[in-house]
Short mmCIF file of C-alpha atoms in Angstrom, two decimals:
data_model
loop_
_atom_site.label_atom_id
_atom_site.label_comp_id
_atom_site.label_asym_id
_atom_site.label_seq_id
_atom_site.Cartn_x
_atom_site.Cartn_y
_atom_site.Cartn_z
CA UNK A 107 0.00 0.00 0.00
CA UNK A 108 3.20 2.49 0.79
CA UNK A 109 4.78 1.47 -1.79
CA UNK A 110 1.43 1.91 -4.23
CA UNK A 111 0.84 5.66 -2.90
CA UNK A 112 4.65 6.31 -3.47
CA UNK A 113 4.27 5.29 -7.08
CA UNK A 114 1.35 8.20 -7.21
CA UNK A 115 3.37 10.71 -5.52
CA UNK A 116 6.37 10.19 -7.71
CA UNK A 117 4.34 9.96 -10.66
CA UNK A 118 1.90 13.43 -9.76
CA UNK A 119 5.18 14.76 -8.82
CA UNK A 120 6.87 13.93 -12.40
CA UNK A 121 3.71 15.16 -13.88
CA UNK A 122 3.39 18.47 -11.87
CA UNK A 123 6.93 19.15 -12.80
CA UNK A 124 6.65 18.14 -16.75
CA UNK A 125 3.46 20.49 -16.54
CA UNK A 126 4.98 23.48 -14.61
CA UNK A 127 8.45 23.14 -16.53
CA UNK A 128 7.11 23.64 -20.11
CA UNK A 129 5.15 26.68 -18.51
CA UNK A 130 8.03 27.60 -17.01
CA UNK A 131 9.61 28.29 -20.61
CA UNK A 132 6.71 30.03 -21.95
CA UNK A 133 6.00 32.44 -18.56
CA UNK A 134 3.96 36.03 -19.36
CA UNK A 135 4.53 38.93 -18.19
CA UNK A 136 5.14 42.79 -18.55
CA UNK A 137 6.47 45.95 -16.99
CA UNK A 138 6.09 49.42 -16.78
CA UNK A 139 7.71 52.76 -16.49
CA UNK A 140 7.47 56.14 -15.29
CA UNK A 141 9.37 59.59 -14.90
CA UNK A 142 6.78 61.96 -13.08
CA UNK A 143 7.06 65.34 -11.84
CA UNK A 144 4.30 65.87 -9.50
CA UNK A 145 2.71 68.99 -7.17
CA UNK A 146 0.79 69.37 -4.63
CA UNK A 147 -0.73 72.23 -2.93
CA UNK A 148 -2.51 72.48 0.29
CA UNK A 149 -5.95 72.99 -0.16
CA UNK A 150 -7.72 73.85 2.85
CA UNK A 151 -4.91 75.53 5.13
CA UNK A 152 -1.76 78.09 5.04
CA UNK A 153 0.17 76.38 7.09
CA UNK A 154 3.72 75.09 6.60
CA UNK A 155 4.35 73.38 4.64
CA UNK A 156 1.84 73.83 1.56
CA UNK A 157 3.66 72.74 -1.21
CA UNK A 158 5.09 69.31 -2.16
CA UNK A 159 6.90 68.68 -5.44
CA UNK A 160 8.68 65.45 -6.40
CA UNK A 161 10.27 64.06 -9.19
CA UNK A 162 11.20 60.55 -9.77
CA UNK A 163 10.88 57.15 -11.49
CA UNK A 164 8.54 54.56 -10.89
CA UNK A 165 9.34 50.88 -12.11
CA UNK A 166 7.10 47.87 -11.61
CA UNK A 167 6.91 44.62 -13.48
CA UNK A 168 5.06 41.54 -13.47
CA UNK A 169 5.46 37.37 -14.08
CA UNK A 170 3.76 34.92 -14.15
CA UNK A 171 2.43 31.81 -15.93
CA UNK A 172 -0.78 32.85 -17.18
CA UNK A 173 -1.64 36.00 -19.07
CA UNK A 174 -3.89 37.03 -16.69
CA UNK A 175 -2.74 37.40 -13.37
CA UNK A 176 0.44 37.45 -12.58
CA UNK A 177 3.27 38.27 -9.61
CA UNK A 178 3.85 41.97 -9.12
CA UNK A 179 6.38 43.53 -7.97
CA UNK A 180 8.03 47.68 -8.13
CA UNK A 181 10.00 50.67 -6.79
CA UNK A 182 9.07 54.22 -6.80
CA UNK A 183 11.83 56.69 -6.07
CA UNK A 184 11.47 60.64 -5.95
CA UNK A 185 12.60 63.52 -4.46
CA UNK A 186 12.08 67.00 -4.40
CA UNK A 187 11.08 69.80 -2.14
CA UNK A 188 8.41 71.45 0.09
CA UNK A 189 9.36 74.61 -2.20
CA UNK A 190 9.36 77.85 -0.05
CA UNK A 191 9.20 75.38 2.82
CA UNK A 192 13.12 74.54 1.04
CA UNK A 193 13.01 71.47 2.79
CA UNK A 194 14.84 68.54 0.77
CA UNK A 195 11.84 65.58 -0.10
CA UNK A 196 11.94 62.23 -0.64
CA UNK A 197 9.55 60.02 -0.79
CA UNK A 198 10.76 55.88 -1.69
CA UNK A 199 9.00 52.62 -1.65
CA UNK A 200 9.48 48.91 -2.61
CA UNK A 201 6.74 47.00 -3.40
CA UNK A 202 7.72 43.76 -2.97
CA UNK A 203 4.40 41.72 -2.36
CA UNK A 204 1.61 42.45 -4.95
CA UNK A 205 -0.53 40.84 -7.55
CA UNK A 206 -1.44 42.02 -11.07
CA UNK A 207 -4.45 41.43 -13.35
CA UNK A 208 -3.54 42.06 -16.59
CA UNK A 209 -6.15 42.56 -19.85
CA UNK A 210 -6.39 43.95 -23.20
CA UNK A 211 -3.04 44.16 -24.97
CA UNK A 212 -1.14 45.90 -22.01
CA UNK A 213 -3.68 46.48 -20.04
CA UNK A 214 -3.81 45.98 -16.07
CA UNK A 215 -4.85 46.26 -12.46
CA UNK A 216 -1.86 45.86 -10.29
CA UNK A 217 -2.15 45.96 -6.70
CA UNK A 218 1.32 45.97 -4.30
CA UNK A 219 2.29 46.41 -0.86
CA UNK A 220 5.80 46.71 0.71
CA UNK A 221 7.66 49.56 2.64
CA UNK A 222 8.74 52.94 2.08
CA UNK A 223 9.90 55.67 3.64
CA UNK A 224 9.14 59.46 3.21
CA UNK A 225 9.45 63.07 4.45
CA UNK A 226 11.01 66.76 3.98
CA UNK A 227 13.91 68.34 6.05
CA UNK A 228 12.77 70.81 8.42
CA UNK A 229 9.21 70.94 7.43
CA UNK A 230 7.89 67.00 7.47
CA UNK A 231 8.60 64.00 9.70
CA UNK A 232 10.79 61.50 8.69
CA UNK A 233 8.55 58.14 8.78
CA UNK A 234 9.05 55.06 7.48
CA UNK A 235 5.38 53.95 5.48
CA UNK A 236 3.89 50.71 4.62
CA UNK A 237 2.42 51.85 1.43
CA UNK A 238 -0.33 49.96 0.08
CA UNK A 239 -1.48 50.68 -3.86
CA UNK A 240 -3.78 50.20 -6.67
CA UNK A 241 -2.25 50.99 -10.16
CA UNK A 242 -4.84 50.97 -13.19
CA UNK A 243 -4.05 51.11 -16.61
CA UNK A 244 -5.97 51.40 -19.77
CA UNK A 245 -5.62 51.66 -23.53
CA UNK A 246 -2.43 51.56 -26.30
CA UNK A 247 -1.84 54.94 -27.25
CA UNK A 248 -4.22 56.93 -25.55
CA UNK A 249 -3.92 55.45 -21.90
CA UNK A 250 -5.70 56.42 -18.83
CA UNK A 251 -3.13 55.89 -15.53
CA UNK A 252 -4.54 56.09 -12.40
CA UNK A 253 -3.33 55.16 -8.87
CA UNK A 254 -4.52 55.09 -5.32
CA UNK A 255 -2.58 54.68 -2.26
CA UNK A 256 -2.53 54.31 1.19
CA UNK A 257 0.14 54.37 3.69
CA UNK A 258 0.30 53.57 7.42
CA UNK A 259 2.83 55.58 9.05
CA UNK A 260 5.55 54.71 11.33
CA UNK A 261 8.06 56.81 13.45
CA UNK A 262 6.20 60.33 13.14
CA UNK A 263 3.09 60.39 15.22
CA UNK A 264 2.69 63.97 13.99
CA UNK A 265 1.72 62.17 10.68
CA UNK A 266 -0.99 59.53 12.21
CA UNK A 267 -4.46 59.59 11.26
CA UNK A 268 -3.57 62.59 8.49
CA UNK A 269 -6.06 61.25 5.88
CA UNK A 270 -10.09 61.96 6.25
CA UNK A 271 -11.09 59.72 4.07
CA UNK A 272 -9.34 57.14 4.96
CA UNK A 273 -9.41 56.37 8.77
CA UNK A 274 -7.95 53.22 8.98
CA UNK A 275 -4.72 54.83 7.20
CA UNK A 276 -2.78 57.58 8.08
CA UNK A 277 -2.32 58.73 4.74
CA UNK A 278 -3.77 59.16 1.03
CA UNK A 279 -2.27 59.93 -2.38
CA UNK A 280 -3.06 59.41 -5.86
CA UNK A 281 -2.82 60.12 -9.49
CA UNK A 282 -5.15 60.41 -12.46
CA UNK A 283 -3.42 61.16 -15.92
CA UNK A 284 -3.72 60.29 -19.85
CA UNK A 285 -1.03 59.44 -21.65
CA UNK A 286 -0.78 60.73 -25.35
CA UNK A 287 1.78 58.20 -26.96
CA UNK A 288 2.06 55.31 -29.45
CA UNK A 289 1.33 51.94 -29.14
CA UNK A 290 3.28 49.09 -31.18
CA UNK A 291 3.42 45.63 -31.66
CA UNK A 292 7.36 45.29 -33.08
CA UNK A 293 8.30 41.51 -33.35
CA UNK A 294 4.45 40.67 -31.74
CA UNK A 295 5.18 42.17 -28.27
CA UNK A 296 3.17 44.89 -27.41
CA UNK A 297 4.39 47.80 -25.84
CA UNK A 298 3.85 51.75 -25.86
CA UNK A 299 5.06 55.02 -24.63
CA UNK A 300 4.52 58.48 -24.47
CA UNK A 301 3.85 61.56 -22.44
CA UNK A 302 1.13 62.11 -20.14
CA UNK A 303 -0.49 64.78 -18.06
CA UNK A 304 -2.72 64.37 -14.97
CA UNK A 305 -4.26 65.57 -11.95
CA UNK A 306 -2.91 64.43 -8.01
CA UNK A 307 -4.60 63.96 -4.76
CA UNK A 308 -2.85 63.66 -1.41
CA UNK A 309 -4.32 63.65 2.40
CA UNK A 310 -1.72 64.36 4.62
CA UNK A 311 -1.51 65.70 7.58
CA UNK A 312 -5.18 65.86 8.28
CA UNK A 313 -5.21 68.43 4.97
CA UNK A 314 -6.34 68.02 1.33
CA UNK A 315 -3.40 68.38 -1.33
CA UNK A 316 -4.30 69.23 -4.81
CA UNK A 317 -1.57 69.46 -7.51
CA UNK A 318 -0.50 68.34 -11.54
CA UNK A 319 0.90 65.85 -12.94
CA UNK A 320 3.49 65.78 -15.80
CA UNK A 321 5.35 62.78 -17.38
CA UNK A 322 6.60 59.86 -19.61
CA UNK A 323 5.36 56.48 -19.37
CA UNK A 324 6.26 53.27 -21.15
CA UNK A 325 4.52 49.99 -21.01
CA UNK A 326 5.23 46.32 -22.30
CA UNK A 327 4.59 42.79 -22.19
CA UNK A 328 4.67 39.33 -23.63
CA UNK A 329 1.81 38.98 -26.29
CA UNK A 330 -1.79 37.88 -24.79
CA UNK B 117 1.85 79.41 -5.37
CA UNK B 118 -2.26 79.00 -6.59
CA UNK B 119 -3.60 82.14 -4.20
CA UNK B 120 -6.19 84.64 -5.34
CA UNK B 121 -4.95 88.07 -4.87
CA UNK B 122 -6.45 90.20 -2.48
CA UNK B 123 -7.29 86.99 -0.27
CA UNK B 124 -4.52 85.30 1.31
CA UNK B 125 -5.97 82.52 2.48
CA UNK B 126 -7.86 80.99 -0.21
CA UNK B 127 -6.55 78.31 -2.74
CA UNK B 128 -7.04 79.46 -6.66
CA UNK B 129 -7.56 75.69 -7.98
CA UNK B 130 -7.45 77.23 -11.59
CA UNK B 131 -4.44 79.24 -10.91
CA UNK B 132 -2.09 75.45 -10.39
CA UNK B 133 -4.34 74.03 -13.30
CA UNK B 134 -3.09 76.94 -15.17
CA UNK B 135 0.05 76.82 -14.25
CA UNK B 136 0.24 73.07 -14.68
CA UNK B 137 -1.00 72.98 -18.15
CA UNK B 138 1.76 75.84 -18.96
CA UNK B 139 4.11 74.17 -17.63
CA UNK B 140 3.16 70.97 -19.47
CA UNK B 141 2.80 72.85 -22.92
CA UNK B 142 6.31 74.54 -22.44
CA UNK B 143 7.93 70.96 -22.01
CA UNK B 144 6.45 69.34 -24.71
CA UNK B 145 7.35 72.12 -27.20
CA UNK B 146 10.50 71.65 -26.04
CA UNK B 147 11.05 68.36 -25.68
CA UNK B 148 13.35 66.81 -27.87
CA UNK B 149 14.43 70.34 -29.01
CA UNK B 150 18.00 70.99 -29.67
CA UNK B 151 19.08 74.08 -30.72
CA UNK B 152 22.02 74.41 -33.51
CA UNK B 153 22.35 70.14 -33.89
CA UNK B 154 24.75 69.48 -35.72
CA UNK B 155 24.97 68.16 -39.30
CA UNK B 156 24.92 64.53 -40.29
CA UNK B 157 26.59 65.37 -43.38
CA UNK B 158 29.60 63.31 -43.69
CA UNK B 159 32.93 65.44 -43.52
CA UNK B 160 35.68 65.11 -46.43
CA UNK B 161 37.79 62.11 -46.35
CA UNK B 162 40.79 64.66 -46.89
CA UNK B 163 42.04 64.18 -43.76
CA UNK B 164 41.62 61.81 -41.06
CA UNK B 165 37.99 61.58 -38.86
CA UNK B 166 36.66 60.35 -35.59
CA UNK B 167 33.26 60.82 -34.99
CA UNK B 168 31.00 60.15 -31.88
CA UNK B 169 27.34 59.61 -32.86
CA UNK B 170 24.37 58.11 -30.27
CA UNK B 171 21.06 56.51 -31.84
CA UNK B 172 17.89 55.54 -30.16
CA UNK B 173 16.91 51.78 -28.88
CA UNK B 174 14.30 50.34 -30.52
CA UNK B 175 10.28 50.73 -29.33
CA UNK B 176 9.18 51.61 -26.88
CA UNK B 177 12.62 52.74 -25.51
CA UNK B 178 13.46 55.17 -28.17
CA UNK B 179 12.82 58.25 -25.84
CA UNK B 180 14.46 57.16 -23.01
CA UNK B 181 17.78 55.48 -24.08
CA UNK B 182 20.14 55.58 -26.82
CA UNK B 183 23.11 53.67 -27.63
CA UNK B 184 27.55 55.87 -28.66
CA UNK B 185 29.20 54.15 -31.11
CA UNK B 186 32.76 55.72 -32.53
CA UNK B 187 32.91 55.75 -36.24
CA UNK B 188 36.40 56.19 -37.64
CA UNK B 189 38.19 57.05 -41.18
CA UNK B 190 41.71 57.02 -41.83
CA UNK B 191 42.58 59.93 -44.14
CA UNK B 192 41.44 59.10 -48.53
CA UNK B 193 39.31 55.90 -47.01
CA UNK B 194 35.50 56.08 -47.88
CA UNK B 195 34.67 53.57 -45.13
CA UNK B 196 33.99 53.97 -41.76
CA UNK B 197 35.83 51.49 -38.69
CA UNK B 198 33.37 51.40 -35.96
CA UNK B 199 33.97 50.59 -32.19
CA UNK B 200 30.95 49.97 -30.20
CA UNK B 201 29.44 47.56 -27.66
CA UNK B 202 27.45 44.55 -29.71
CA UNK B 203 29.02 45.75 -32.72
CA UNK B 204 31.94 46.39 -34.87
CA UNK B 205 33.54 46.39 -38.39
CA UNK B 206 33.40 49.00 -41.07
CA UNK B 207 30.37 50.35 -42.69
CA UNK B 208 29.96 53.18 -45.40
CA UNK B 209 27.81 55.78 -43.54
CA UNK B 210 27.40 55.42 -39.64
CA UNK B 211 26.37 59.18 -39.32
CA UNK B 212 22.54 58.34 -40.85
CA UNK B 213 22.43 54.77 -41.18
CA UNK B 214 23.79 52.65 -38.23
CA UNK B 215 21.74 49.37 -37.88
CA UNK B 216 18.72 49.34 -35.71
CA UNK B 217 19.74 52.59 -34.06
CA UNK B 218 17.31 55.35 -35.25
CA UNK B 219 17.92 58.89 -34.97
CA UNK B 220 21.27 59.60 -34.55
CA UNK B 221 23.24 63.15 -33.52
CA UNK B 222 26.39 63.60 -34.00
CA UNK B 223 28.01 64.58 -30.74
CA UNK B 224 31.49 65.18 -31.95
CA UNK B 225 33.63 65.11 -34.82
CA UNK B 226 37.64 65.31 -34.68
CA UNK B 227 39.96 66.07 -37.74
CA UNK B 228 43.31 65.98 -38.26
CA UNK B 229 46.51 64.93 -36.09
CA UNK B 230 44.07 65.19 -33.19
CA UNK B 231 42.16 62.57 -35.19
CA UNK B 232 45.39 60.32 -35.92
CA UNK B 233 45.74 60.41 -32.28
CA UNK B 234 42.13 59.51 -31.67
CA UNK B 235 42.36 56.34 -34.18
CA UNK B 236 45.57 55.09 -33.10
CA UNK B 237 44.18 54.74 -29.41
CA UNK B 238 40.47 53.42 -30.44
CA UNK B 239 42.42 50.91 -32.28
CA UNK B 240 44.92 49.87 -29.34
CA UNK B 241 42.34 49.59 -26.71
CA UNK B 242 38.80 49.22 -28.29
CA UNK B 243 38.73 46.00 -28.63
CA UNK B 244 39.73 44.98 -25.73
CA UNK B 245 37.54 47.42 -23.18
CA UNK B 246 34.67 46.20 -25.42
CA UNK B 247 35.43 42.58 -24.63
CA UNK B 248 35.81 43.18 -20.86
CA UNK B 249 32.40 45.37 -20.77
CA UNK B 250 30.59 42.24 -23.07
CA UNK B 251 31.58 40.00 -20.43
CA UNK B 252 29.94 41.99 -17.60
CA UNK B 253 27.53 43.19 -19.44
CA UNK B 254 24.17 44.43 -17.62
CA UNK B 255 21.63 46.39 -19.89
CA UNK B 256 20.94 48.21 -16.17
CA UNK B 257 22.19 49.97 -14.69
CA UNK B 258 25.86 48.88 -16.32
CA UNK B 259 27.93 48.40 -17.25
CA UNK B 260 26.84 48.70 -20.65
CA UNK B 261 27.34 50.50 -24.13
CA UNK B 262 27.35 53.63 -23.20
CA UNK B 263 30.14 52.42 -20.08
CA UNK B 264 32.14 51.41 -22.71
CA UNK B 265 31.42 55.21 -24.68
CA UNK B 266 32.17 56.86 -21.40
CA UNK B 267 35.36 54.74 -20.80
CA UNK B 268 36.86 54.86 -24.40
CA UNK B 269 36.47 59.27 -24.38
CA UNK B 270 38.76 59.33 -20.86
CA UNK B 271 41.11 56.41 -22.06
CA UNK B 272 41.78 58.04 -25.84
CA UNK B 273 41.45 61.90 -23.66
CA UNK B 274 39.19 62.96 -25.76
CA UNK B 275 36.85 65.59 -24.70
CA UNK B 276 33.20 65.01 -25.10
CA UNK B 277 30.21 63.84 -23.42
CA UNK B 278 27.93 61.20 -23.76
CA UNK B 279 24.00 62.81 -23.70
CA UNK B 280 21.83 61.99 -20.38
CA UNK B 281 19.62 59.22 -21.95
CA UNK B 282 22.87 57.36 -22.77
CA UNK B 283 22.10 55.25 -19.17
CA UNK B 284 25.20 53.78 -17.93
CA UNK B 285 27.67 56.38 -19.05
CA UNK B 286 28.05 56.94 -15.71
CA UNK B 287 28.45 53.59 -13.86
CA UNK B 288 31.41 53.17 -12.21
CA UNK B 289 30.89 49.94 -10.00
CA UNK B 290 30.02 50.32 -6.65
CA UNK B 291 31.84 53.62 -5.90
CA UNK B 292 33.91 55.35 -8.00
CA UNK B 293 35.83 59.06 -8.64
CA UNK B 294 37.51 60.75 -11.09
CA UNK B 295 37.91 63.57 -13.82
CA UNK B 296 34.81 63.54 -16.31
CA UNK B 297 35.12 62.52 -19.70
CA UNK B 298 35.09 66.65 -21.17
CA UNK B 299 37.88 66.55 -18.94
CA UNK B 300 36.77 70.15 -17.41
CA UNK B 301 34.98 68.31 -14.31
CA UNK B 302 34.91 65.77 -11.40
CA UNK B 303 32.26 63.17 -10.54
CA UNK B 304 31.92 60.63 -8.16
CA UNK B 305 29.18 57.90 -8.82
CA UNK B 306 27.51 55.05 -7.37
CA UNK B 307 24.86 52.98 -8.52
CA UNK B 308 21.99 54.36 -6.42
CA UNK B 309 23.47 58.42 -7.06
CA UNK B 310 26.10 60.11 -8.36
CA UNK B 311 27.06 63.97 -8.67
CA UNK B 312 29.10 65.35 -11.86
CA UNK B 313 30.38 68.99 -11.81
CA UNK B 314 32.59 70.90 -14.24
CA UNK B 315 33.19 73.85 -15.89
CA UNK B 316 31.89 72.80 -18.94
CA UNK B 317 29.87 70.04 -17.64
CA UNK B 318 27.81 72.07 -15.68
CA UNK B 319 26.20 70.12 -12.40
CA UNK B 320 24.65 66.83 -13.18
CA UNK B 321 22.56 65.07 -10.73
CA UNK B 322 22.63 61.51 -11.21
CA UNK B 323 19.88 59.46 -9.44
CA UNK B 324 19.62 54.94 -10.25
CA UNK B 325 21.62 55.78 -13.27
CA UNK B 326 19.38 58.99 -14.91
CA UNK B 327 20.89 62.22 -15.13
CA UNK B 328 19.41 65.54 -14.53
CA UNK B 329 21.39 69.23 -14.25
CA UNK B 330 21.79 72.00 -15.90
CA UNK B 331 24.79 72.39 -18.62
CA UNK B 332 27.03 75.30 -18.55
CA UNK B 333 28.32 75.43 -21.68
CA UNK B 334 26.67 75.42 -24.35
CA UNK B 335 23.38 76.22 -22.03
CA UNK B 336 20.96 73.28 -22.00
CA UNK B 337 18.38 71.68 -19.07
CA UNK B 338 20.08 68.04 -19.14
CA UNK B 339 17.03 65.35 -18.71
CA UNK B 340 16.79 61.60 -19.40
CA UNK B 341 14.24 61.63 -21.96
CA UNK B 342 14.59 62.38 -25.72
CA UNK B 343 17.98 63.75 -26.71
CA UNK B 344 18.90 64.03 -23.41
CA UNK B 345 18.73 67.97 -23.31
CA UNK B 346 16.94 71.27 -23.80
CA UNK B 347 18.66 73.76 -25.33
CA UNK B 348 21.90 74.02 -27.07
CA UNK B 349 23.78 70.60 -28.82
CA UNK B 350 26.53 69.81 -26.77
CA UNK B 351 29.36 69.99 -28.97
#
């Protein structure tokens, strides 16, 4: 009887691994790429400090073994400053746990979470964030890019609760842009790029941010 | 920033919109917009030439990376000698027609004994940094082609620079210093940043292997997209 159920093991096993091997070989998946400048201007107060601009790069990409969904995983790095504030901002994350759901051509709906940290000298905490995020994106050419995320903050308790909508995070940001680009399908790969300009939203520290986006993006994948 | 006059403590949404969409329009006029390029026309074969051209990867990386290759021609040859990363041999005209490499600009052209000199040391150590930098090679953040670019203008001391979206001009391993590659300035790079400042070279910010500064001489925004600067061709 041992003996019988090793035979099945061995043989599921062989079968599991001739299965997952040839998939292995022919695995999907896709990436994508920003360069942003973004502002952001307190809405609803004077206080210091009232302006926030960054610049950076964003770059995420995605595997798996079906075209669908797939592992997702990114960095977003940027600094800049709170302007007349002059204090020197960052603001960095890793997202190394995430998933992605990916449709059309390049299409997707990437979710991530990891950890980050962000802040400005003189004028905003230092904390260390565990930023979670949505990341839509639709179309070739013309592409709609959105993103939504939340971050719990650690090591400034100035910064706790800072987002309204959001009470079980302490903070809020996002971005809504379209991209005006070109899509192509070179060698049967789709991919695309182009420049885009957008809106943000941030809640932080208890205020509403409002600001513009400016940028290039580039997306590609393995053919669906 | 985005106040209504006359009340200080109100937000003018339209104002940053404004502002914004400005901003936005300026950029994209000027995007890819050198002023005073200079010509692909191939120079006379009366005396020796080096040349330093850059083209564009293919899609969808054309705006955001290109790719130096050195073309040279030994004085009353019609063909070009070409030392590059991935690439080699002679060809008749690398200044518009360079394999997959679109777009090219023509970063700097030497004549003469200066050229003789220039030749003579692309042909002693080409070969060989190519062959070390193809064995390490590492698309990101380097080394790569534009490593070996960088690397071959300090060896051969010739003065020039390699524009910002040629990514990896500036990797230098984990840490590393030294004069810049115009030979006016000093840098000291690691993967994650590095800082170049010169007389000529201006101050370049360099953050994961992008570059972004302002260029002295001739005047130009550097940024990592598109040619790699606003404003006047390096030269």
């Amino acid at each position: 009887m041992r003996r019988a159920l090793l035979l099945v093991m061995v043989a599921g096993c062989a079968r599991w691994g001739r299965k997952y091997g040839d998939d292995a070989r022919e695995f999907q998946g896709g990436a994508f790429m920003h360069y942003e400048l973004t502002s952001a201007t307190k809405v609803d107060a004077y206080d210091s400090p009232r302006d926030l601009v960054l610049a950076g790069a964003k770059l995420h990409g995605f595997v798996g073994l079906s075209s669908t969904v797939a592992y997702h995983a990114g960095i977003d790095l940027a600094m800049g400053s709170t302007l007349r504030g002059a204090g020197l901002a960052y603001d960095v994350a890793g997202y190394p746990v995430g998933a992605a759901v990916r449709f059309g051509r390049t299409s997707f709906l990437a979710l991530g979470a990891g950890i980050g940290a962000m802040g400005a000298m003189g004028t905003l905490d230092d904390a260390l964030t565990i930023p979670v995020e949505a990341t839509l994106e639709v179309g070739g050419s013309w592409r709609l890019l959105a993103r939504v995320r939340t971050s719990w903050v650690e090591a400034a308790p100035g910064r706790h609760d800072g987002a309204p909508s959001v009470p079980f995070a302490d903070e809020l940001d996002g971005m809504l842009a379209l991209r005006f680009g070109h899509h192509y399908e070179d060698y049967g790969y789709p991919s695309g790029n182009g420049y885009f300009v957008g809106v943000t939203y941030r809640e932080l520290l208890g205020d509403h941010w409002v600001g513009g986006a400016i940028g290039y993006s580039i997306d590609l994948g393995t053919p669906r | 920033m985005g106040k209504t006059a006359g009340n200080p403590g109100r937000f003018c949404l339209s104002c940053v919109s404004v502002r914004m969409v400005r901003f936005a329009i300026v950029l994209a006029l000027l995007g890819g917009c050198i002023i005073a390029r200079q010509s692909l026309e191939m120079p006379t074969n009366d005396e020796t030439t080096v040349a330093l051209l850059t083209g564009t990867l293919g899609h969808p990386m054309d705006d955001i990376a290109r790719h130096p290759w050195f073309a040279v021609r030994k004085k009353g040859e019609t063909d070009w000698r070409i030392y590059e990363v991935g690439g080699g041999g002679t060809e008749h005209d690398p200044f518009r027609d360079h394999g997959s490499y679109g777009h090219p600009i023509l970063h700097k052209v030497w004549r003469g004994a200066e050229a003789e000199r220039a030749a003579e040391c692309l042909a002693k150590y080409g070969d060989d940094v190519r062959d070390q930098i193809e064995r390490d090679y590492v698309l990101y953040p380097g080394p790569n082609s534009n490593t070996y670019g960088d690397a071959m203008l300090r060896k051969c001391h010739l003065h020039a620079s390699l524009p910002a979206t040629s990514i990896g001009k500036d990797w230098r391993g984990l840490i590393g210093a030294g004069v810049t590659s115009e030979g006016t300035g000093l840098q000291l790079e690691t993967p994650v940043v590095g800082l170049k400042v010169g007389l000529k070279e201006g101050v370049e910010v360099h953050i994961i292997g992008l570059s972004f500064g302002i260029d002295l001489w001739p005047p130009a925004i550097i940024l990592p997209l598109g040619p790699g600067r606003i404003g006047f061709a390096d030269r």
